[in-house]
Coordinates of C-alpha atoms and ligand atoms in Angstrom, one line a residue:
X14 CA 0.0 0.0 0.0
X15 CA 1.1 3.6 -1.1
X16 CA 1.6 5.8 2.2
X17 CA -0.5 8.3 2.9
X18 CA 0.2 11.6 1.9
X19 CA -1.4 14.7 4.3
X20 CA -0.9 18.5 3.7
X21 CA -2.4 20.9 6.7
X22 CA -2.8 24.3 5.0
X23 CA -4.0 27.1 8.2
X24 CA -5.3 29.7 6.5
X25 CA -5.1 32.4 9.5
X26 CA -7.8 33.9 10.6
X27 CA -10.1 32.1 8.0
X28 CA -13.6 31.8 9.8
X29 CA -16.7 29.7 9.3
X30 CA -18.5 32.9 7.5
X31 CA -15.6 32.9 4.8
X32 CA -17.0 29.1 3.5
X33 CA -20.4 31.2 2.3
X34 CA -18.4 33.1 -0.2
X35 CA -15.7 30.3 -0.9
X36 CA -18.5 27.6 -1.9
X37 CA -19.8 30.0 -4.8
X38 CA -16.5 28.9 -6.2
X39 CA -16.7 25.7 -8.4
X40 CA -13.1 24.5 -7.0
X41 CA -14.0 24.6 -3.5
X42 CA -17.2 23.5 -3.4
X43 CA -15.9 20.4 -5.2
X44 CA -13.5 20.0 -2.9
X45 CA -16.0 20.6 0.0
X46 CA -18.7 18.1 -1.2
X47 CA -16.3 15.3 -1.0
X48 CA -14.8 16.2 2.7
X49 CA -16.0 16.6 6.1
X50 CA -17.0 20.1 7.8
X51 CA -16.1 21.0 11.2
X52 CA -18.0 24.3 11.3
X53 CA -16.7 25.9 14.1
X54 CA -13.2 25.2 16.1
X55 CA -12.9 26.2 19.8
X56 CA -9.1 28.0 20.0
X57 CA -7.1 27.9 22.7
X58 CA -6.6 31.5 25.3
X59 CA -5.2 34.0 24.0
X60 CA -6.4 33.4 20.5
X61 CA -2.9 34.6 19.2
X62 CA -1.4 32.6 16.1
X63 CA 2.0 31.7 17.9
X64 CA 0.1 29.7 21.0
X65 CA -2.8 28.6 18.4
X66 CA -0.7 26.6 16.1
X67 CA 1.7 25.3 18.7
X68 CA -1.9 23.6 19.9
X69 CA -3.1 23.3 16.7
X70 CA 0.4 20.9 16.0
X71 CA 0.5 19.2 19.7
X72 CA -3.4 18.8 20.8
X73 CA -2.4 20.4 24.0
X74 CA -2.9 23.7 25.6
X75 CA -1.0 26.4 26.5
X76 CA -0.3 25.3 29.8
X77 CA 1.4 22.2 28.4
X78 CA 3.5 23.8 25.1
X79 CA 4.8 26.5 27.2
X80 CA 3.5 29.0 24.3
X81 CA 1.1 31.8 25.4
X82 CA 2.3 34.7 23.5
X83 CA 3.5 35.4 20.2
X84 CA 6.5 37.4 21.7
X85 CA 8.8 36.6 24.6
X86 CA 8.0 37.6 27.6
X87 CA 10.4 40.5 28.5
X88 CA 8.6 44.0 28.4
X89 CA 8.2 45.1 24.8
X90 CA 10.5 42.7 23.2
X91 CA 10.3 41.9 19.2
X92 CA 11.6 38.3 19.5
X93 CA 8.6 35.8 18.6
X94 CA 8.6 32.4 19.5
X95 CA 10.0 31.0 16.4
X96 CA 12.3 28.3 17.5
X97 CA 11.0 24.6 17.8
X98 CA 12.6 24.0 21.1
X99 CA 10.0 26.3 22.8
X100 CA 7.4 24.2 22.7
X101 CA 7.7 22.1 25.4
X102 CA 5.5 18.6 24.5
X103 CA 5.4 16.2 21.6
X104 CA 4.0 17.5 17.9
X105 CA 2.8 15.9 15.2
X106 CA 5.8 16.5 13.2
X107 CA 7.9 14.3 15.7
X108 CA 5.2 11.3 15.9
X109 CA 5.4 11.5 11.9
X110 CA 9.4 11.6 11.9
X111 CA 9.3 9.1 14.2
X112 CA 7.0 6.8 12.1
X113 CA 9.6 7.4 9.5
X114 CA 7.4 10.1 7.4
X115 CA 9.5 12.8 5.2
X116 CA 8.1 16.6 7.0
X117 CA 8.4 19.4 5.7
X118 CA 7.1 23.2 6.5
X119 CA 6.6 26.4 4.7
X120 CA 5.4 29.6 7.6
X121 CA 4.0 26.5 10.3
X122 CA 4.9 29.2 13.2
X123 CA 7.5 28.3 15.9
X124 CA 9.6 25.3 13.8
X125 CA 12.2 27.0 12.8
X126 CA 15.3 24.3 13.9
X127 CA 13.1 21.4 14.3
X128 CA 15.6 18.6 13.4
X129 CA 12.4 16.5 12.7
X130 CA 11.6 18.6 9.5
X131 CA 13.3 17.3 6.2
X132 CA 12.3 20.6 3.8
X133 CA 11.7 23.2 6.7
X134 CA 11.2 27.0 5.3
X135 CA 9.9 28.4 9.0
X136 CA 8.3 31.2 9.5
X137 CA 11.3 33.8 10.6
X138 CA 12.2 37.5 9.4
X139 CA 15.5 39.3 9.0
X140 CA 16.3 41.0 12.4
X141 CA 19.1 43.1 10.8
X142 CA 19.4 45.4 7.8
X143 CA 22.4 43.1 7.0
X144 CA 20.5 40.1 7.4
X145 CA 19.4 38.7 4.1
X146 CA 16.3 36.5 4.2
X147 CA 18.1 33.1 2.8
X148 CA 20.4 33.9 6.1
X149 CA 17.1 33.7 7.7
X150 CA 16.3 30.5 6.5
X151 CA 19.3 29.1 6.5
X152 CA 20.0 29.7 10.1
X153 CA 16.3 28.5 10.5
X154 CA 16.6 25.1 9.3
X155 CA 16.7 25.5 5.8
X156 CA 19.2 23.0 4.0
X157 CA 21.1 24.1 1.1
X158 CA 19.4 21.3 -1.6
X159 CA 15.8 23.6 -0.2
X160 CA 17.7 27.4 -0.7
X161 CA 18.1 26.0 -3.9
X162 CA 15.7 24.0 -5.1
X163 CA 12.6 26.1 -3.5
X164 CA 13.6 29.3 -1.6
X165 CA 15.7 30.7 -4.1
X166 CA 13.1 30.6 -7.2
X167 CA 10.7 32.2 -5.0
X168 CA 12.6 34.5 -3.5
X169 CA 11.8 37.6 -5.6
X170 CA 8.0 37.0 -3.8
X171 CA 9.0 37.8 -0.2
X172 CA 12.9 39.4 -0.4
X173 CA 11.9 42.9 -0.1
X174 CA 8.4 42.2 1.0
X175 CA 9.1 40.0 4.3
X176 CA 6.1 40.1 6.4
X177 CA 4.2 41.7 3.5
X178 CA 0.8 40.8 2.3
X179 CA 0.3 39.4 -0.7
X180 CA 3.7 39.1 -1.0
X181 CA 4.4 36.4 1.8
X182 CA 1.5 34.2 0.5
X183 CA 2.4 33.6 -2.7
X184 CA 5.9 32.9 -1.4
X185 CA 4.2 30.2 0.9
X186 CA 1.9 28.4 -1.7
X187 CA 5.0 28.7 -4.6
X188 CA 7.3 27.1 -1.9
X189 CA 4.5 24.3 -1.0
X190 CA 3.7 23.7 -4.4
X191 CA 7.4 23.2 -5.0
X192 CA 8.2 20.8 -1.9
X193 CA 5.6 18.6 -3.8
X194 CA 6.7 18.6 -7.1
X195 CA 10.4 18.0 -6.1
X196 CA 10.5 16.1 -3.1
X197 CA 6.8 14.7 -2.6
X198 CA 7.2 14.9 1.0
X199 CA 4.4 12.9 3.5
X200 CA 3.6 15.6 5.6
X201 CA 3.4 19.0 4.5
X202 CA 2.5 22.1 6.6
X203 CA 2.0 25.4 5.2
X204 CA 0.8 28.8 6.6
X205 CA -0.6 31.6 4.8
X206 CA -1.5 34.6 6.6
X207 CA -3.1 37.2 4.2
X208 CA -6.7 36.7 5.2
X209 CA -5.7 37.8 9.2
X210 CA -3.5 40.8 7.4
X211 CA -6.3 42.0 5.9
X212 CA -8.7 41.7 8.5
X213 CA -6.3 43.6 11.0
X214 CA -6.2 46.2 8.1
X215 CA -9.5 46.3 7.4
X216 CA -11.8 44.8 9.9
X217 CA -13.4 41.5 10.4
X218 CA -15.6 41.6 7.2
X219 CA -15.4 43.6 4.0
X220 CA -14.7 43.8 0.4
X221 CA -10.9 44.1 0.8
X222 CA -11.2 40.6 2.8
X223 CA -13.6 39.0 0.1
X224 CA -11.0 39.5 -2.5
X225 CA -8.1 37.8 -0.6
X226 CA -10.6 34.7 -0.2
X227 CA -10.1 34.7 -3.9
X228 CA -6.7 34.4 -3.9
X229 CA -7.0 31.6 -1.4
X230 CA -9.0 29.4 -3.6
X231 CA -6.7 30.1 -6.5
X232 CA -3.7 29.5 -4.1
X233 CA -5.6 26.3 -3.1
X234 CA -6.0 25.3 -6.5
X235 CA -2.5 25.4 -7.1
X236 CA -1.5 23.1 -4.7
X237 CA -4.2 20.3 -5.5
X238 CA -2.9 20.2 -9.2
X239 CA 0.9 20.0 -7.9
X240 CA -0.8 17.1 -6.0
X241 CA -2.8 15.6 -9.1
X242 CA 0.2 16.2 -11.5
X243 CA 2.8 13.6 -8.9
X244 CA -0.4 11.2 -9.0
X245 CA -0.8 11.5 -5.5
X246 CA -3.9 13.3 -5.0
X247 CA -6.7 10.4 -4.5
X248 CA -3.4 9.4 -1.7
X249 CA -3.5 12.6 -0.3
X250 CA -5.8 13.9 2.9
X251 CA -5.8 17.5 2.7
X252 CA -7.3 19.6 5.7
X253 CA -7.7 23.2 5.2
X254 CA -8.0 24.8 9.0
X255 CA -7.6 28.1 11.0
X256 CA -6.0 29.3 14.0
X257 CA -9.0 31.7 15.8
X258 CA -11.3 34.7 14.2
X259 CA -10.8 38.3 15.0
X260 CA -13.3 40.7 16.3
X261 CA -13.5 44.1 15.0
X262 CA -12.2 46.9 17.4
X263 CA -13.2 50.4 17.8
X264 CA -10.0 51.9 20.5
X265 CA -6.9 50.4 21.8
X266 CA -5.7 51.4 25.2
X267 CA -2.1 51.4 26.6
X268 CA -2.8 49.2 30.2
X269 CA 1.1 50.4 31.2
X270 CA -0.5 54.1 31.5
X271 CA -2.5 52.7 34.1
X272 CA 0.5 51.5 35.8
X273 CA 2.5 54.7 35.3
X274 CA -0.4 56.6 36.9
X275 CA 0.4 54.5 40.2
X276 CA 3.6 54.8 40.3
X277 CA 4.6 51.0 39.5
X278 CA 6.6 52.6 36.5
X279 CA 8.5 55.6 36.4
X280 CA 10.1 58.0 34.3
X281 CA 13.4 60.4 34.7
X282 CA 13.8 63.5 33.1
X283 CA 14.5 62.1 29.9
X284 CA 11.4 59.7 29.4
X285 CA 13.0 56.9 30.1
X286 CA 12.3 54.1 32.4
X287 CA 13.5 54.7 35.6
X288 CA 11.7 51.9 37.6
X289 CA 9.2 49.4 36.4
X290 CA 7.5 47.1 38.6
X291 CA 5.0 45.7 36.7
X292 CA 4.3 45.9 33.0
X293 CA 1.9 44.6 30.4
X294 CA 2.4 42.9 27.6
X295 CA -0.5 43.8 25.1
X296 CA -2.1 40.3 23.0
X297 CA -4.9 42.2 21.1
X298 CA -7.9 41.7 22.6
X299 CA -6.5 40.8 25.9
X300 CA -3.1 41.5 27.6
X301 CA -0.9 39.8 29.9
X302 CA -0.1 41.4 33.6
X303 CA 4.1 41.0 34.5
X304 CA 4.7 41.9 38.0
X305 CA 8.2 41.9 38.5
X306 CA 8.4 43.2 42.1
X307 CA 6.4 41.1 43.7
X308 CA 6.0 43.4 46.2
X309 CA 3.5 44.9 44.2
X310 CA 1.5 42.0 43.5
X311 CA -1.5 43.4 45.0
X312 CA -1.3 46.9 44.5
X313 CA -1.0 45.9 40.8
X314 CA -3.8 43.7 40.9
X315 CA -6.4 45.8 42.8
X316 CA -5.3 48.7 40.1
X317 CA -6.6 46.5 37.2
X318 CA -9.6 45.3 39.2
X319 CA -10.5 49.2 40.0
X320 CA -9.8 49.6 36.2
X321 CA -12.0 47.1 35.4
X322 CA -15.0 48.2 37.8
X323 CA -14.9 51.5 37.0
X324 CA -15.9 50.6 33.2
X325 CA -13.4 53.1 31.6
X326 CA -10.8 51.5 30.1
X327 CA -11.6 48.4 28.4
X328 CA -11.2 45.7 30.7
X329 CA -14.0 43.1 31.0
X330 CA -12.0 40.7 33.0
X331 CA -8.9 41.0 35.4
X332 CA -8.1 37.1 35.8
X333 CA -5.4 35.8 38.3
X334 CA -2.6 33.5 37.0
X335 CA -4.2 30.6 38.8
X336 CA -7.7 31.5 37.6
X337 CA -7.4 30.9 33.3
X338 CA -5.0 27.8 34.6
X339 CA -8.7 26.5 35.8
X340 CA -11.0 27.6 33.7
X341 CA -8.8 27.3 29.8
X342 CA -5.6 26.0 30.8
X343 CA -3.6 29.0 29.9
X344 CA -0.6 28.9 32.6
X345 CA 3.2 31.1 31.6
X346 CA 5.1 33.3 33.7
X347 CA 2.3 36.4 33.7
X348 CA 0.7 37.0 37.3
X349 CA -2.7 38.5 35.4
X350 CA -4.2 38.1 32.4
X351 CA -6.6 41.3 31.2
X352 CA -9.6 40.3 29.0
X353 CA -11.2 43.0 27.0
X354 CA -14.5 44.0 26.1
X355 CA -15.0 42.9 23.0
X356 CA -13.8 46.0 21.2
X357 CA -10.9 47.1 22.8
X358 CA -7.6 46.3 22.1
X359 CA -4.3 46.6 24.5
X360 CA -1.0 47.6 23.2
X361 CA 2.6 47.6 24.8
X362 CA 3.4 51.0 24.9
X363 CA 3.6 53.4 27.4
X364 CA 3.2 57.3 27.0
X365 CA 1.3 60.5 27.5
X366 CA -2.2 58.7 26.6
X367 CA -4.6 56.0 27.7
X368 CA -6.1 55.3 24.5
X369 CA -4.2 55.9 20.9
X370 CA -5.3 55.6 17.4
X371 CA -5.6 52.8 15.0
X372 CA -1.9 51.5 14.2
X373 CA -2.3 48.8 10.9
X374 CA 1.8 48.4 11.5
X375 CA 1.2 46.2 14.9
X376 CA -1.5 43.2 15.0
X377 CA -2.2 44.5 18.2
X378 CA -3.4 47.9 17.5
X379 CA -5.5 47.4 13.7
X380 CA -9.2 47.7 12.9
X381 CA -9.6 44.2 13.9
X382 CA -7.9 41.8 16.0
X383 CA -7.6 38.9 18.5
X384 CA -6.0 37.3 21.3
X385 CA -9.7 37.4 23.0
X386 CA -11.3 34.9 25.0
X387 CA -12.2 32.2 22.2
X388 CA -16.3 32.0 22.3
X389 CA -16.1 35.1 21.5
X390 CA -16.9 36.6 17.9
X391 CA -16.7 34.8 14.4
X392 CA -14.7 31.2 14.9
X393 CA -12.4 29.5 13.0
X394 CA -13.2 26.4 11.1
X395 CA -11.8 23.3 9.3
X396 CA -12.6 21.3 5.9
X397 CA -11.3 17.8 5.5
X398 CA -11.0 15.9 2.6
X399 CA -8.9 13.0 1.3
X400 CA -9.2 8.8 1.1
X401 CA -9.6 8.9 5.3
X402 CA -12.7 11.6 5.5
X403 CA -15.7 11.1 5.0
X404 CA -18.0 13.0 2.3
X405 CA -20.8 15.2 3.5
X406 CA -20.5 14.8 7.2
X407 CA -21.0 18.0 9.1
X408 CA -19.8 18.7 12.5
X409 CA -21.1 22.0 14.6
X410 CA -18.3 22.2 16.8
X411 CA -14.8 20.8 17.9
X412 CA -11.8 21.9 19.6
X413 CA -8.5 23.2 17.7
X414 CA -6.7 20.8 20.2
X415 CA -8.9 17.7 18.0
X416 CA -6.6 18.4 15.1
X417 CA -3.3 16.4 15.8
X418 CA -4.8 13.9 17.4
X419 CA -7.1 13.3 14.4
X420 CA -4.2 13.4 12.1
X421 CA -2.0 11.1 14.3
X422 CA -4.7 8.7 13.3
X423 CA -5.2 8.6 10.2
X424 CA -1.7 8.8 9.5
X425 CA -1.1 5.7 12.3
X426 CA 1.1 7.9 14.3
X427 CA 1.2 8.3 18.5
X428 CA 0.7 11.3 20.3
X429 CA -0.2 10.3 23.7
X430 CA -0.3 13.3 25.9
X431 CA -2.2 15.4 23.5
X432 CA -5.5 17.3 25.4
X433 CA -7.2 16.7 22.4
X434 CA -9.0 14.0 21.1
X435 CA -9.9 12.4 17.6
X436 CA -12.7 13.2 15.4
X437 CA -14.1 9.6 15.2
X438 CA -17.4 11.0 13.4
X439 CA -15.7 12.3 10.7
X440 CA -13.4 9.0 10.0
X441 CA -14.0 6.8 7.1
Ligands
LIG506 ZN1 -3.2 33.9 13.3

């Protein structure tokens, strides 16, 4: 028997309302007719792409993968968890290396140096002016046959454009397409991001975001006739997912002004930090709490709980450490986690404001974003199709942490200690 082939495509940010336009489409609503629906996923808290897809990959929580923020923890740092070994549990990558698979990954956040990937292009930017993106991918895990064969004939997409939508899309779907006409890996894991770009441009819904659902499609296309030209297609299970929805916003607020007002940071003459005993780290729709003087512990937390009673600046929700450990096992090195309103968002700056204007250059601080609790607003959603789905079957909801384990089945691999658990309903 041939092996069986699976490509996970997360389309970020795509939600359950973006099928209605997609099945007008003749392609995808072929493609949909013969796979299984799961309408709406339940994402893991914060609803922020780095923690989502290390979830997404592991079927465990946050409190397990050790991811809960895009970007480390330290007070306005611009490092993001991109490196494999910070996710702390097994993934589905190492259960299919393990079973002897060939991986590889084009954007699948946080797997740059994951020595289980055979083609890995991970998601990573240059740091430096001097730092060219193939030194990105190269010190990222990509071997030289991949700069050659794959990064370097798509290059011209993404060079000058890193982190640029379109741009980075058709970088990721050229590479995939690529990876299986060259290599025909067994697992491959792509990421495309330009539907969440727009949306935090944009807003949730709109014109700007119904075009880039075309583009999807297309993209889509592309990769099932790479699939169908290697005569692996009827082998191949393709699952088309999402990390979590956004909700649109209407102000962001700066939560560190809050704590500048007490006098938990301060300022000398020159505006810059004198002392900082606390500070917040801003995740879109909610915010993490840092008290580093522990001291302060309870000054800082009856501050946020008086900011939250007094309805002013945001702040549905001032939740202790041990509190989302309960109630959505979300656990990390915070003290308190801020939950907004619904349409706030919370930034990382400081400054002479509480609130600040729309700013499209940070996913924070857009028309639309997330990192909110995860029932809340439009949800993300996953299509299924290949020789182990069934067609036609329809499922309201699942959790985002069902997807490995699901895959670890069909595929005959072991993840053990995954929170999730398989989709038997969907299974032919
Ligand atoms: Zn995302």
């Amino acid at each position: 028997m041939k092996k069986r082939k699976l490509v996970l495509i997360s389309v970020d940010a795509m939600v359950k309302e973006d099928f209605d336009y997609l099945l007008t489409k003749p392609f995808f609503k072929s493609l949909f007719e013969k796979g299984s629906w799961v309408k709406t996923l339940r994402t893991i808290y914060p609803s922020l792409t780095y923690p989502c897809h290390c979830s997404m990959i592991s079927g465990c929580y946050p409190e397990k993968t050790g991811v809960y923020n895009n970007e480390l923890d330290e007070y306005r740092s611009k490092l993001w968890h991109w490196w494999r070994k910070d996710i702390k549990v097994k993934t589905l990558v190492d259960a299919a290396k393990e079973a002897g698979c060939t991986v590889a990954n084009v954007f699948w956040p946080c797997l740059a140096g994951d020595p289980n990937i055979d083609y890995n292009i991970a998601e990573c930017w240059s740091m430096t002016p001097d730092e060219s993106f193939l030194d990105v991918m190269r010190k990222c895990g990509a071997t030289e046959q991949v700069v050659t064969d794959i990064i370097s004939s798509n290059l011209h997409f993404i060079e000058k454009h890193q982190r640029q939508a379109p741009r980075c899309d058709e970088f990721v779907y050229a590479c995939g397409r690529d990876l299986i006409l060259k290599y025909n890996p067994d697992v491959l894991l792509m990421h495309p991001a330009h539907v969440d770009a727009k949306r935090h441009y944009n807003g949730v819904f709109n014109n700007h975001v119904t075009a880039t659902l075309d583009l999807v499609c297309y993209w889509i296309e592309k990769i099932v006739w790479a699939l169908e030209e290697i005569g692996e297609l009827d082998n191949t299970d393709i699952v088309i997912t999402s990390d979590h929805g956004q909700i649109d916003i209407k102000r962001t607020c700066n939560p560190n002004r809050l704590l500048e007002g007490a006098g938990l940071i301060t300022y000398d003459a020159q505006g810059n930090i004198e002392t900082m005993r606390a500070y917040v780290r801003g995740t879109g729709a909610s915010a993490q709490v840092f008290v580093k003087d522990k001291t302060a512990y309870e000054e800082t937390y009856r501050l946020f709980c008086e900011a939250q009673a007094s309805g002013l600046y945001g702040i549905e929700r001032c939740y202790k450490r041990e509190e989302v450990k309960e109630l959505i096992h979300l656990d990390g090195d915070f003290d308190f986690v801020l939950e907004g309103d619904g349409y706030t968002a919370f930034a990382d700056g400081e400054g002479d404001t509480y609130f600040t204007p729309f700013d499209t250059s940070d996913y924070r601080t857009g028309r639309a974003t997330h990192g909110h609790y995860p029932d809340k607003g439009p949800q993300p959603t996953m299509l299924l199709v290949g020789p182990d789905f069934k067609a036609g079957v329809q499922i309201e909801r699942r959790s985002t942490l069902d997807t490995a384990p699901t895959l670890a089945k069909v595929l005959g691999l072991n993840l053990p200690d995954a929170d999730g658990t398989v989709i038997e309903e969907i299974l032919a």
